[in-house]
C-alpha positions as protocol buffer text, in pm:
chain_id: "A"
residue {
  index: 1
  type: UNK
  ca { x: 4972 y: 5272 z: 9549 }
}
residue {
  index: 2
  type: UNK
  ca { x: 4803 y: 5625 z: 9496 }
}
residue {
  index: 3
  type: UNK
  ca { x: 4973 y: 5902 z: 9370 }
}
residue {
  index: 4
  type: UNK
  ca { x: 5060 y: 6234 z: 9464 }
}
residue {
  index: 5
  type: UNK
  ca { x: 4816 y: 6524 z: 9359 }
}
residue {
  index: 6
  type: UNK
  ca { x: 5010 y: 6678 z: 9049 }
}
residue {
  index: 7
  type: UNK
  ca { x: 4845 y: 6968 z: 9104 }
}
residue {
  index: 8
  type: UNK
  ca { x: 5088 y: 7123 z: 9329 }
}
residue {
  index: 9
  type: UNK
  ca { x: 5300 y: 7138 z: 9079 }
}
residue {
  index: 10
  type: UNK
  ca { x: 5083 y: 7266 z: 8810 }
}
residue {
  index: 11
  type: UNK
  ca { x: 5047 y: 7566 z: 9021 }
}
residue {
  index: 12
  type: UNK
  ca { x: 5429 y: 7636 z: 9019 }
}
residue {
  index: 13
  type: UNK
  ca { x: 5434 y: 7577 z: 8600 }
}
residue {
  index: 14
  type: UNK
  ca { x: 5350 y: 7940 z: 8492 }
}
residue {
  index: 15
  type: UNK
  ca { x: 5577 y: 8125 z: 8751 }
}
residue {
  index: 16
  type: UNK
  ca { x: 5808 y: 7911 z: 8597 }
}
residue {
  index: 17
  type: UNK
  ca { x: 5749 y: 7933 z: 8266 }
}
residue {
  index: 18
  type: UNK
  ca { x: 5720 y: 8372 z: 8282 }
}
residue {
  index: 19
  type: UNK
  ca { x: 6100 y: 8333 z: 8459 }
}
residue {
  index: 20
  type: UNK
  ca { x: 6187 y: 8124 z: 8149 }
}
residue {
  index: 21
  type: UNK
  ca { x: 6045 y: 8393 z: 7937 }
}
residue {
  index: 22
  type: UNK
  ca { x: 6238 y: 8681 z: 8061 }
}
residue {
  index: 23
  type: UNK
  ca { x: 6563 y: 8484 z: 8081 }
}
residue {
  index: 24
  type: UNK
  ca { x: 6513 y: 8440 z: 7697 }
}
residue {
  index: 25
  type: UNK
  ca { x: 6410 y: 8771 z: 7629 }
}
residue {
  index: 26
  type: UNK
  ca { x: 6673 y: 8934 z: 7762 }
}
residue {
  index: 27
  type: UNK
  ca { x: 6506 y: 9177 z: 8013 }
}
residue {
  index: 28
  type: UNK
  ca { x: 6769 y: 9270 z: 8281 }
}
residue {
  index: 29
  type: UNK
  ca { x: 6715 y: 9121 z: 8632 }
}
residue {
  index: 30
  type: UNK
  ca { x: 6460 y: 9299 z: 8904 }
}
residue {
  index: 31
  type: UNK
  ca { x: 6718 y: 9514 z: 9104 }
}
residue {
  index: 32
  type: UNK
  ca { x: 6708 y: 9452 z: 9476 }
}
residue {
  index: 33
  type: UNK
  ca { x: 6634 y: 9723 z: 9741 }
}
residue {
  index: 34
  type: UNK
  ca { x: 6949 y: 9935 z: 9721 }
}
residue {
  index: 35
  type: UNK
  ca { x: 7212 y: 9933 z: 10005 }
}
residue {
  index: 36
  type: UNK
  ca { x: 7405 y: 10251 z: 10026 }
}
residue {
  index: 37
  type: UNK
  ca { x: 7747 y: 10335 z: 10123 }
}
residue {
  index: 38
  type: UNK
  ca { x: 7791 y: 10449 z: 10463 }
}
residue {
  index: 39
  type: UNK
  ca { x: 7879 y: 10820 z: 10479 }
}
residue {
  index: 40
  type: UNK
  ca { x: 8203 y: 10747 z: 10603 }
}
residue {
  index: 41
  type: UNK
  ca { x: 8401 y: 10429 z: 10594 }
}
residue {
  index: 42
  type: UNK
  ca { x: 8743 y: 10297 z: 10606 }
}
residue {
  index: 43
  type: UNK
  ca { x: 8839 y: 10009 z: 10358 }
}
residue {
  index: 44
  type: UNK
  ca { x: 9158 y: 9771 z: 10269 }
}
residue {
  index: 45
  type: UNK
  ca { x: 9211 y: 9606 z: 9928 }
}
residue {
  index: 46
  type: UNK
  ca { x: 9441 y: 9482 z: 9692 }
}
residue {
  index: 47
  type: UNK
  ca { x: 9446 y: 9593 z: 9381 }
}
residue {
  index: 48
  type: UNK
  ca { x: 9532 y: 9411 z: 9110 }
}
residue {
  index: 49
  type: UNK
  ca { x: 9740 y: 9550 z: 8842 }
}
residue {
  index: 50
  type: UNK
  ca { x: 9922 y: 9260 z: 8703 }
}
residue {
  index: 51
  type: UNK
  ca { x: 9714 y: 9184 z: 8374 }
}
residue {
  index: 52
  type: UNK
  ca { x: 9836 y: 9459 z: 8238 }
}
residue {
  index: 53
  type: UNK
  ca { x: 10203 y: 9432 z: 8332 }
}
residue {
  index: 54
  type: UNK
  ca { x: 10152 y: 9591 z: 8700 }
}
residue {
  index: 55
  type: UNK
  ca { x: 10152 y: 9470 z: 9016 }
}
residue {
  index: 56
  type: UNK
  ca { x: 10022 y: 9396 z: 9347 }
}
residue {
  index: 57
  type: UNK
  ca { x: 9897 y: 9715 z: 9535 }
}
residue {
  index: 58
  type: UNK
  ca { x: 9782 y: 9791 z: 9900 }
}
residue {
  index: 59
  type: UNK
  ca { x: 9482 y: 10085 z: 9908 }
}
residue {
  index: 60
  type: UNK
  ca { x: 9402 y: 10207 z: 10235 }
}
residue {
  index: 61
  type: UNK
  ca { x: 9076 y: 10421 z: 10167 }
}
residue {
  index: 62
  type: UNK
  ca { x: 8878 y: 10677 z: 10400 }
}
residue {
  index: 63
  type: UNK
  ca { x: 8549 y: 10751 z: 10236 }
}
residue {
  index: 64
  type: UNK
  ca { x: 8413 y: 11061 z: 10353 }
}
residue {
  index: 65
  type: UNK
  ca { x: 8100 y: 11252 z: 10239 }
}
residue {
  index: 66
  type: UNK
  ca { x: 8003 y: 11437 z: 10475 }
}
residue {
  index: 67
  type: UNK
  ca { x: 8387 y: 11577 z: 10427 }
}
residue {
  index: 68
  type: UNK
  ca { x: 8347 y: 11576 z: 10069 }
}
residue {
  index: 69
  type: UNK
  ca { x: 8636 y: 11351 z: 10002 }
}
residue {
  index: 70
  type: UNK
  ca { x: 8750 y: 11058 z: 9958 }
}
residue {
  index: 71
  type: UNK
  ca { x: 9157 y: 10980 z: 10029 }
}
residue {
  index: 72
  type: UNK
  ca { x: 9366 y: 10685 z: 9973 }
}
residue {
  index: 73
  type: UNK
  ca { x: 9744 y: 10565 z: 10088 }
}
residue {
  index: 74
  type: UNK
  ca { x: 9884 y: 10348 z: 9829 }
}
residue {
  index: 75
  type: UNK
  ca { x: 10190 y: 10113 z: 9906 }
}
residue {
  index: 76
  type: UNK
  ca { x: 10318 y: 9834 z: 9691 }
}
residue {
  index: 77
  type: UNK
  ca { x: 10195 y: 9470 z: 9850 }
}
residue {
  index: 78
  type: UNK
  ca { x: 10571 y: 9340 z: 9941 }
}
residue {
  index: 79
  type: UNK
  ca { x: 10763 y: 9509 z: 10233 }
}
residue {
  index: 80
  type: UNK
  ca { x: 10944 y: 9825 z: 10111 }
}
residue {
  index: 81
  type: UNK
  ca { x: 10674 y: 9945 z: 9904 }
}
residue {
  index: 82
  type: UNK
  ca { x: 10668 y: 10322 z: 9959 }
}
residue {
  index: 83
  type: UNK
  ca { x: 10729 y: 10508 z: 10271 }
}
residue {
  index: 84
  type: UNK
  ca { x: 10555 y: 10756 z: 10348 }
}
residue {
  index: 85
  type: UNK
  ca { x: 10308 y: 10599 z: 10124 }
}
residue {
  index: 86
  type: UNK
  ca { x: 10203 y: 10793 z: 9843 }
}
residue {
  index: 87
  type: UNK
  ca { x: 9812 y: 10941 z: 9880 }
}
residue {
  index: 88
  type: UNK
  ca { x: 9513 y: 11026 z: 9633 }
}
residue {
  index: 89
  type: UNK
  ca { x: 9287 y: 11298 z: 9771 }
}
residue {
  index: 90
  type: UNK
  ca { x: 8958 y: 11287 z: 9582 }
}
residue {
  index: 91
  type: UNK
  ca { x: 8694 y: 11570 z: 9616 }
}
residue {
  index: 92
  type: UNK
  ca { x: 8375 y: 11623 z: 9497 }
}
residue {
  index: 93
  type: UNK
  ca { x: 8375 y: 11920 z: 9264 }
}
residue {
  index: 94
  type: UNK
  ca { x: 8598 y: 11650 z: 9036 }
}
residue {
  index: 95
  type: UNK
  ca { x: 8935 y: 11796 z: 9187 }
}
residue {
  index: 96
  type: UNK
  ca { x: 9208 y: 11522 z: 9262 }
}
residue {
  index: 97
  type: UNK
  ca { x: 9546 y: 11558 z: 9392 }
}
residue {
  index: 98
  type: UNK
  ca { x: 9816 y: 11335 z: 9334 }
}
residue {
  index: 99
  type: UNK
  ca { x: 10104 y: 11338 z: 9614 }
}
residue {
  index: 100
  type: UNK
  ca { x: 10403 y: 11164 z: 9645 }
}
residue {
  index: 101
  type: UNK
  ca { x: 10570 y: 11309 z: 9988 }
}
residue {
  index: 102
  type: UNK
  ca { x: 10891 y: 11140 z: 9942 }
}
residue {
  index: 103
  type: UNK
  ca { x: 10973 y: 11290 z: 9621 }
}
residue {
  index: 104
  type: UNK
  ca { x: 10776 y: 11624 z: 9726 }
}
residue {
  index: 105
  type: UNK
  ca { x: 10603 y: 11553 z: 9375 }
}
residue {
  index: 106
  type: UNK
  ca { x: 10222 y: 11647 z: 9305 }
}
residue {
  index: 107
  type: UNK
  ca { x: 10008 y: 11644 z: 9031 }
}
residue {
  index: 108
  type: UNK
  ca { x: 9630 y: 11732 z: 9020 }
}
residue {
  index: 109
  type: UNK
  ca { x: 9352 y: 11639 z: 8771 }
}
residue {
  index: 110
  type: UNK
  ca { x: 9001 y: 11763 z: 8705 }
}
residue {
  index: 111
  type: UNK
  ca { x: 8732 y: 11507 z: 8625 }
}
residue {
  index: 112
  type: UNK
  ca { x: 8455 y: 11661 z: 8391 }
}
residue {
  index: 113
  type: UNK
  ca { x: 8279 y: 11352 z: 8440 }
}
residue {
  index: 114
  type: UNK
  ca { x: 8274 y: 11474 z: 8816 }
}
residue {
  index: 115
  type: UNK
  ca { x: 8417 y: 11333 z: 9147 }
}
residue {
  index: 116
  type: UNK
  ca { x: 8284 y: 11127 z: 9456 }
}
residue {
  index: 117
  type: UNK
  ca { x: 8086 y: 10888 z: 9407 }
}
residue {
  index: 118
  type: UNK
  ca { x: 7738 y: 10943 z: 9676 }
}
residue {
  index: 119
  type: UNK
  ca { x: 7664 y: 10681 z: 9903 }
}
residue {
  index: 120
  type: UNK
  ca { x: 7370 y: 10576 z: 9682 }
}
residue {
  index: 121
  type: UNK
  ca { x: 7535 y: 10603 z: 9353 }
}
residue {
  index: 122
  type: UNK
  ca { x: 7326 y: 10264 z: 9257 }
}
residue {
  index: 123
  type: UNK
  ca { x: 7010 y: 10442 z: 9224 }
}
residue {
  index: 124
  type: UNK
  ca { x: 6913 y: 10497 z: 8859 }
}
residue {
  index: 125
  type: UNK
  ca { x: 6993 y: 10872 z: 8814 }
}
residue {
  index: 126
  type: UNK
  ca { x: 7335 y: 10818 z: 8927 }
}
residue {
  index: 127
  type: UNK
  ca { x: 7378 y: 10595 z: 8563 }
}
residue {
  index: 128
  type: UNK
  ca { x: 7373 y: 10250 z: 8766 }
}
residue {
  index: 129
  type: UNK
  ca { x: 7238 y: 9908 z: 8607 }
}
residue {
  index: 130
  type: UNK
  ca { x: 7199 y: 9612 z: 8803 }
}
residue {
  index: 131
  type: UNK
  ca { x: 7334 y: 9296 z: 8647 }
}
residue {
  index: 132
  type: UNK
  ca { x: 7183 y: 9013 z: 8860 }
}
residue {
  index: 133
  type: UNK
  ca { x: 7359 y: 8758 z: 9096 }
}
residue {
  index: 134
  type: UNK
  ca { x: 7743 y: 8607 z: 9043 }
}
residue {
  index: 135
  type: UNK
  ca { x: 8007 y: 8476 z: 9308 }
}
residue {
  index: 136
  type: UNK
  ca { x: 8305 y: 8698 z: 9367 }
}
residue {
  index: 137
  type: UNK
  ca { x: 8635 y: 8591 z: 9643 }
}
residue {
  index: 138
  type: UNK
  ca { x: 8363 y: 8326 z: 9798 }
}
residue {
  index: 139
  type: UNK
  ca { x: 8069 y: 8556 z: 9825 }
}
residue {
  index: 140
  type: UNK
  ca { x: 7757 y: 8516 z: 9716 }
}
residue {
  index: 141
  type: UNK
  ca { x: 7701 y: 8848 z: 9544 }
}
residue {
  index: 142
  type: UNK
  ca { x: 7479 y: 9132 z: 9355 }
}
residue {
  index: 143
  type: UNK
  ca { x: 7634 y: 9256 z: 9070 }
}
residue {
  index: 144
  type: UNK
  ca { x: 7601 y: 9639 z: 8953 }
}
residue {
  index: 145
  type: UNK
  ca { x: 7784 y: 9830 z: 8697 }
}
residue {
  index: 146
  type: UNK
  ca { x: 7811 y: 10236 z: 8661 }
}
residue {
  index: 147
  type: UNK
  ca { x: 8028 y: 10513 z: 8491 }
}
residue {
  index: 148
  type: UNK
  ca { x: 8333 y: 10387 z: 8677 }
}
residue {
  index: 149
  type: UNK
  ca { x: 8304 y: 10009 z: 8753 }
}
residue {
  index: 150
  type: UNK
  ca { x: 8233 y: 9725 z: 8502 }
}
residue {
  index: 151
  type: UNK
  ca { x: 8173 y: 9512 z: 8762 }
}
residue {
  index: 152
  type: UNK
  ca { x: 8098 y: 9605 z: 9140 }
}
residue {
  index: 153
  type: UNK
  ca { x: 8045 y: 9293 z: 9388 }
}
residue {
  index: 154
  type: UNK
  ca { x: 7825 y: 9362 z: 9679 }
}
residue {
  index: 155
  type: UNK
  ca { x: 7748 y: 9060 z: 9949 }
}
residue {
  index: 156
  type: UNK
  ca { x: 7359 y: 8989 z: 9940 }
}
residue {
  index: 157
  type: UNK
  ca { x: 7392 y: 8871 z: 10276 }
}
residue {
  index: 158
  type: UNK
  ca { x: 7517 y: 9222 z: 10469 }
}
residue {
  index: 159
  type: UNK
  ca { x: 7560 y: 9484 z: 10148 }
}
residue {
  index: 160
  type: UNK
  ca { x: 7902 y: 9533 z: 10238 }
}
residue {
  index: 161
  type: UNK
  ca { x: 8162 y: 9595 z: 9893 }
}
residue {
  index: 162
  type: UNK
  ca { x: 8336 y: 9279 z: 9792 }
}
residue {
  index: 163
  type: UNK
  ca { x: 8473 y: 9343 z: 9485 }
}
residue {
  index: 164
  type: UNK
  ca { x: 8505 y: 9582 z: 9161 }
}
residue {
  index: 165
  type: UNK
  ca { x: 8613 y: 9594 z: 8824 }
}
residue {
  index: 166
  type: UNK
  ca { x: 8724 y: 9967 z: 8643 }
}
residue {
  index: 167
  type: UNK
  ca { x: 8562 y: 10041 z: 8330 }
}
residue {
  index: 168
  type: UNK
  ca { x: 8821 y: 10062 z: 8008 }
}
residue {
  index: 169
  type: UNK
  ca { x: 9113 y: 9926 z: 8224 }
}
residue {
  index: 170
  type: UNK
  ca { x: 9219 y: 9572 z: 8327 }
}
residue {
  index: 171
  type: UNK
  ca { x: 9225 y: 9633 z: 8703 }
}
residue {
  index: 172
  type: UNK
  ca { x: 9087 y: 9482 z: 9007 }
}
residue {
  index: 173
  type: UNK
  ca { x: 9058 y: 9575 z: 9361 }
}
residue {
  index: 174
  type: UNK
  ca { x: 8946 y: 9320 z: 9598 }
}
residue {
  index: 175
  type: UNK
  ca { x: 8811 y: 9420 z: 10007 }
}
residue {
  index: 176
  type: UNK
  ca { x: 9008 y: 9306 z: 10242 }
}
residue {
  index: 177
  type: UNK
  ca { x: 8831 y: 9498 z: 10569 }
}
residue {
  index: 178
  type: UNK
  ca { x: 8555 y: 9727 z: 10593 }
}
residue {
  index: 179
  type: UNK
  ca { x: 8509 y: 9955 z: 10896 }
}
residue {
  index: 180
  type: UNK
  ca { x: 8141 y: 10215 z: 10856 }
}
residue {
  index: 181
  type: UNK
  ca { x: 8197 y: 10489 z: 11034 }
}
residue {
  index: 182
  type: UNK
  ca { x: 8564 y: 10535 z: 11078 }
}
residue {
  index: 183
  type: UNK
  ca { x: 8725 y: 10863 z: 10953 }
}
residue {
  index: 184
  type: UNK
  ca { x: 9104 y: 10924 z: 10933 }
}
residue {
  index: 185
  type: UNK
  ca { x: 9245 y: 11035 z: 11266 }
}
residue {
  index: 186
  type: UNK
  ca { x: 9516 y: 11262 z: 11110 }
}
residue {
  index: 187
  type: UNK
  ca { x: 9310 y: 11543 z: 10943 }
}
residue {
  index: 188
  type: UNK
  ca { x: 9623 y: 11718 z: 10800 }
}
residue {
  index: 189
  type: UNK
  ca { x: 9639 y: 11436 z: 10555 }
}
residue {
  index: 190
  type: UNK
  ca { x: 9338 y: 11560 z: 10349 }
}
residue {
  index: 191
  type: UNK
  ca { x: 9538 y: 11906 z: 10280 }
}
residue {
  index: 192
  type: UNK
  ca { x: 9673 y: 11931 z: 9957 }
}
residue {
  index: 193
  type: UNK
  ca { x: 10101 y: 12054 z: 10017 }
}
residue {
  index: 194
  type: UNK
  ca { x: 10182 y: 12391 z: 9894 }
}
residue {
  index: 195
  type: UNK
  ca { x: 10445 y: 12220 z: 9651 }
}
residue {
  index: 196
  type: UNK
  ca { x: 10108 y: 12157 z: 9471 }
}
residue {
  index: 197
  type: UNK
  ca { x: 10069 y: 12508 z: 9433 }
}
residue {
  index: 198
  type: UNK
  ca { x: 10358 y: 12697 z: 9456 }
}
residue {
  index: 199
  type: UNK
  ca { x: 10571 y: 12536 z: 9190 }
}
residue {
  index: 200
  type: UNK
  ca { x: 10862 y: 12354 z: 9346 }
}
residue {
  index: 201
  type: UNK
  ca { x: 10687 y: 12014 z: 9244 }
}
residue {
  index: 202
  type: UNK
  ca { x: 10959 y: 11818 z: 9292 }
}
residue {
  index: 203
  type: UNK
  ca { x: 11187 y: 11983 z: 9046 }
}
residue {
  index: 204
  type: UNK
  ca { x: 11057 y: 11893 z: 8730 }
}
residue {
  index: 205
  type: UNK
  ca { x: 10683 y: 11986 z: 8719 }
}
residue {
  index: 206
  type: UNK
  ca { x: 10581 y: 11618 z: 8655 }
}
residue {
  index: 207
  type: UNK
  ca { x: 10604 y: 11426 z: 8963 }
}
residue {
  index: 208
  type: UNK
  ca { x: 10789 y: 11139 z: 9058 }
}
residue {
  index: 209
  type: UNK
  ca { x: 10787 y: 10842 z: 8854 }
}
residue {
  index: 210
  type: UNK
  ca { x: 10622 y: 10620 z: 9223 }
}
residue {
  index: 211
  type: UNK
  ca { x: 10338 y: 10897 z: 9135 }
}
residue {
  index: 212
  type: UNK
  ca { x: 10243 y: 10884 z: 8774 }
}
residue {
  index: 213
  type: UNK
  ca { x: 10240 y: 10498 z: 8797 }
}
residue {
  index: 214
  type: UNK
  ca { x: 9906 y: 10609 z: 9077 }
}
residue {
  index: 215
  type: UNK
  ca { x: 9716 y: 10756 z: 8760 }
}
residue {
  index: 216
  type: UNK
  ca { x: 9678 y: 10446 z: 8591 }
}
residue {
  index: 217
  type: UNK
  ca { x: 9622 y: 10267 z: 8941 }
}
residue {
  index: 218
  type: UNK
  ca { x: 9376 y: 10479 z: 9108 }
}
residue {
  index: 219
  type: UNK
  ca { x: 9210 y: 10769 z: 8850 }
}
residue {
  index: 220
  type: UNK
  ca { x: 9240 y: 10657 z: 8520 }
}
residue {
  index: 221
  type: UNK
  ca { x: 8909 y: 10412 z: 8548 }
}
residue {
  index: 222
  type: UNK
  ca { x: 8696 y: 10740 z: 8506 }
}
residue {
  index: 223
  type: UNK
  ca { x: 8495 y: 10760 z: 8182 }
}
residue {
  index: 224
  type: UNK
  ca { x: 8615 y: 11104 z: 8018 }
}
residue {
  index: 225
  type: UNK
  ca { x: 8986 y: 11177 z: 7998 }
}
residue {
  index: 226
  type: UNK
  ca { x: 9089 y: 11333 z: 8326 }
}
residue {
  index: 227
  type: UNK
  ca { x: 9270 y: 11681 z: 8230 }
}
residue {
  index: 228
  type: UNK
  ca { x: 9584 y: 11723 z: 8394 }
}
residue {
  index: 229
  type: UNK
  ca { x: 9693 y: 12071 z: 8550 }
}
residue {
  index: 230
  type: UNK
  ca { x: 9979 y: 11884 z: 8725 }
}
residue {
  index: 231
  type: UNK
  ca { x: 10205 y: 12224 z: 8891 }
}
C-alpha cells in the first residue's frame, strides 16, 4: 500500500519547533486583543477570605466610570450577615470611604497608588502583563496580572471577569453575575454620611469592628500602604 505524502507534515515542523523555542525560552505569551470593562457594570461574587482565617463574603459591586466610582455592599454569605449591609465607595482621585450604617461608623483612606481602575486597565501603560491561558470555576480563561490582582480570569469565549486573585493577600473573589450597563438605582448611596466628616463616627473615631474587618476584605489588595484619615 502507498503512503501518505509526509510532506504535509514537514510543513507544520518549524511552526512547531519556533513554539517549542519560546516555551523554553521563557518569552511571555502573545497577549490577545484586549477586552475592556464596560463603563458601567453591576457584578456578584464571593469572596473568599477563609485561607487566612476569614470567611465567606457576598460583594455586590456597581462599577461606574463615567461616575467616577466604583461602590460595593458587603454582607457575610449566611443569612444574618449585616443589615443594612456595610458599603465601600471607591473614587478615582484614590479617595475611599468606609461605612458601616448600622454602627454610624466611617473610615476613609487615600490610595497614593491611585483609585479606579479604567475600563482598559490591561493595556500596557496601565502596568498589566498577560500571563497566557489557565481554567478558572470551569472557564476556559486568559490570565492577566496588574498592580492589584495576581491573578485576573477573563472568559476567552465572551471577555466577561471570571475570577481574581489580590496581590500580597490570600483572597479570592469569584463572579457570580455580570450585568454591562446597569448603574445603582439609589444614587444617595454613593454620598459619603456627614458622620464621615463631622466627627460623631460612631463614638470612638475608629469604626465598628463589622467595618475594619472590610479593609482587609476589600482595600487592602492595593500595592502601597493605604493611609488612613479615618474621622
Amino acid at each position: 500500500m502507498r503512503q501518505p505524502p509526509m510532506w504535509p507534515l514537514l510543513l507544520l515542523l518549524p511552526a512547531f519547533l519556533a513554539a517549542t523555542a519560546a516555551d523554553a525560552s521563557g518569552i511571555p505569551p502573545a497577549a490577545p486583543p484586549m477586552t475592556p470593562w464596560p463603563e458601567r457594570y453591576h457584578a456578584v461574587l464571593v469572596t473568599n477570605l477563609t485561607a487566612r482565617g476569614g470567611r465567606l463574603e457576598v460583594f455586590d459591586t456597581y462599577y461606574d466610570w463615567a461616575r467616577g466610582g466604583d461602590l460595593t455592599r458587603v454582607r457575610e454569605q449566611l443569612a444574618g450577615g449585616g443589615d443594612p449591609p456595610a458599603r465601600i465607595v471607591q473614587w478615582a482621585n484614590g479617595t475611599a470611604y468606609q461605612i458601616d450604617a448600622a454602627a454610624s461608623s466611617c473610615r476613609a483612606f487615600q490610595f497614593a497608588t491611585g483609585g479606579l481602575l479604567p475600563p482598559d486597565w490591561k493595556k500596557a501603560r496601565a502596568g498589566a502583563a498577560y500571563l497566557g491561558r489557565a481554567r478558572a470555576d470551569g472557564f476556559d480563561c486568559h490570565v492577566w496580572s496588574n498592580r492589584l490582582f495576581a491573578r485576573y480570569y477573563e472568559d476567552v469565549a465572551t471577555g466577561r471577569p471570571v475570577a481574581w486573585k489580590f496581590t500580597g493577600i490570600d483572597e479570592e473573589r469569584h463572579v457570580l453575575s455580570f450585568e454591562p450597563g446597569r448603574v445603582l438605582e439609589d444614587s444617595s448611596m454613593w454620598q459619603a454620611p456627614a458622620y464621615c466628616f463631622d466627627g460623631s463616627n460612631g463614638g470612638d473615631g475608629q469604626g465598628s469592628s463589622r467595618a475594619h474587618l472590610l479593609v482587609s476584605s476589600r482595600l487592602a489588595g492595593a500595592t502601597g500602604a493605604a493611609a488612613s484619615f479615618g474621622q
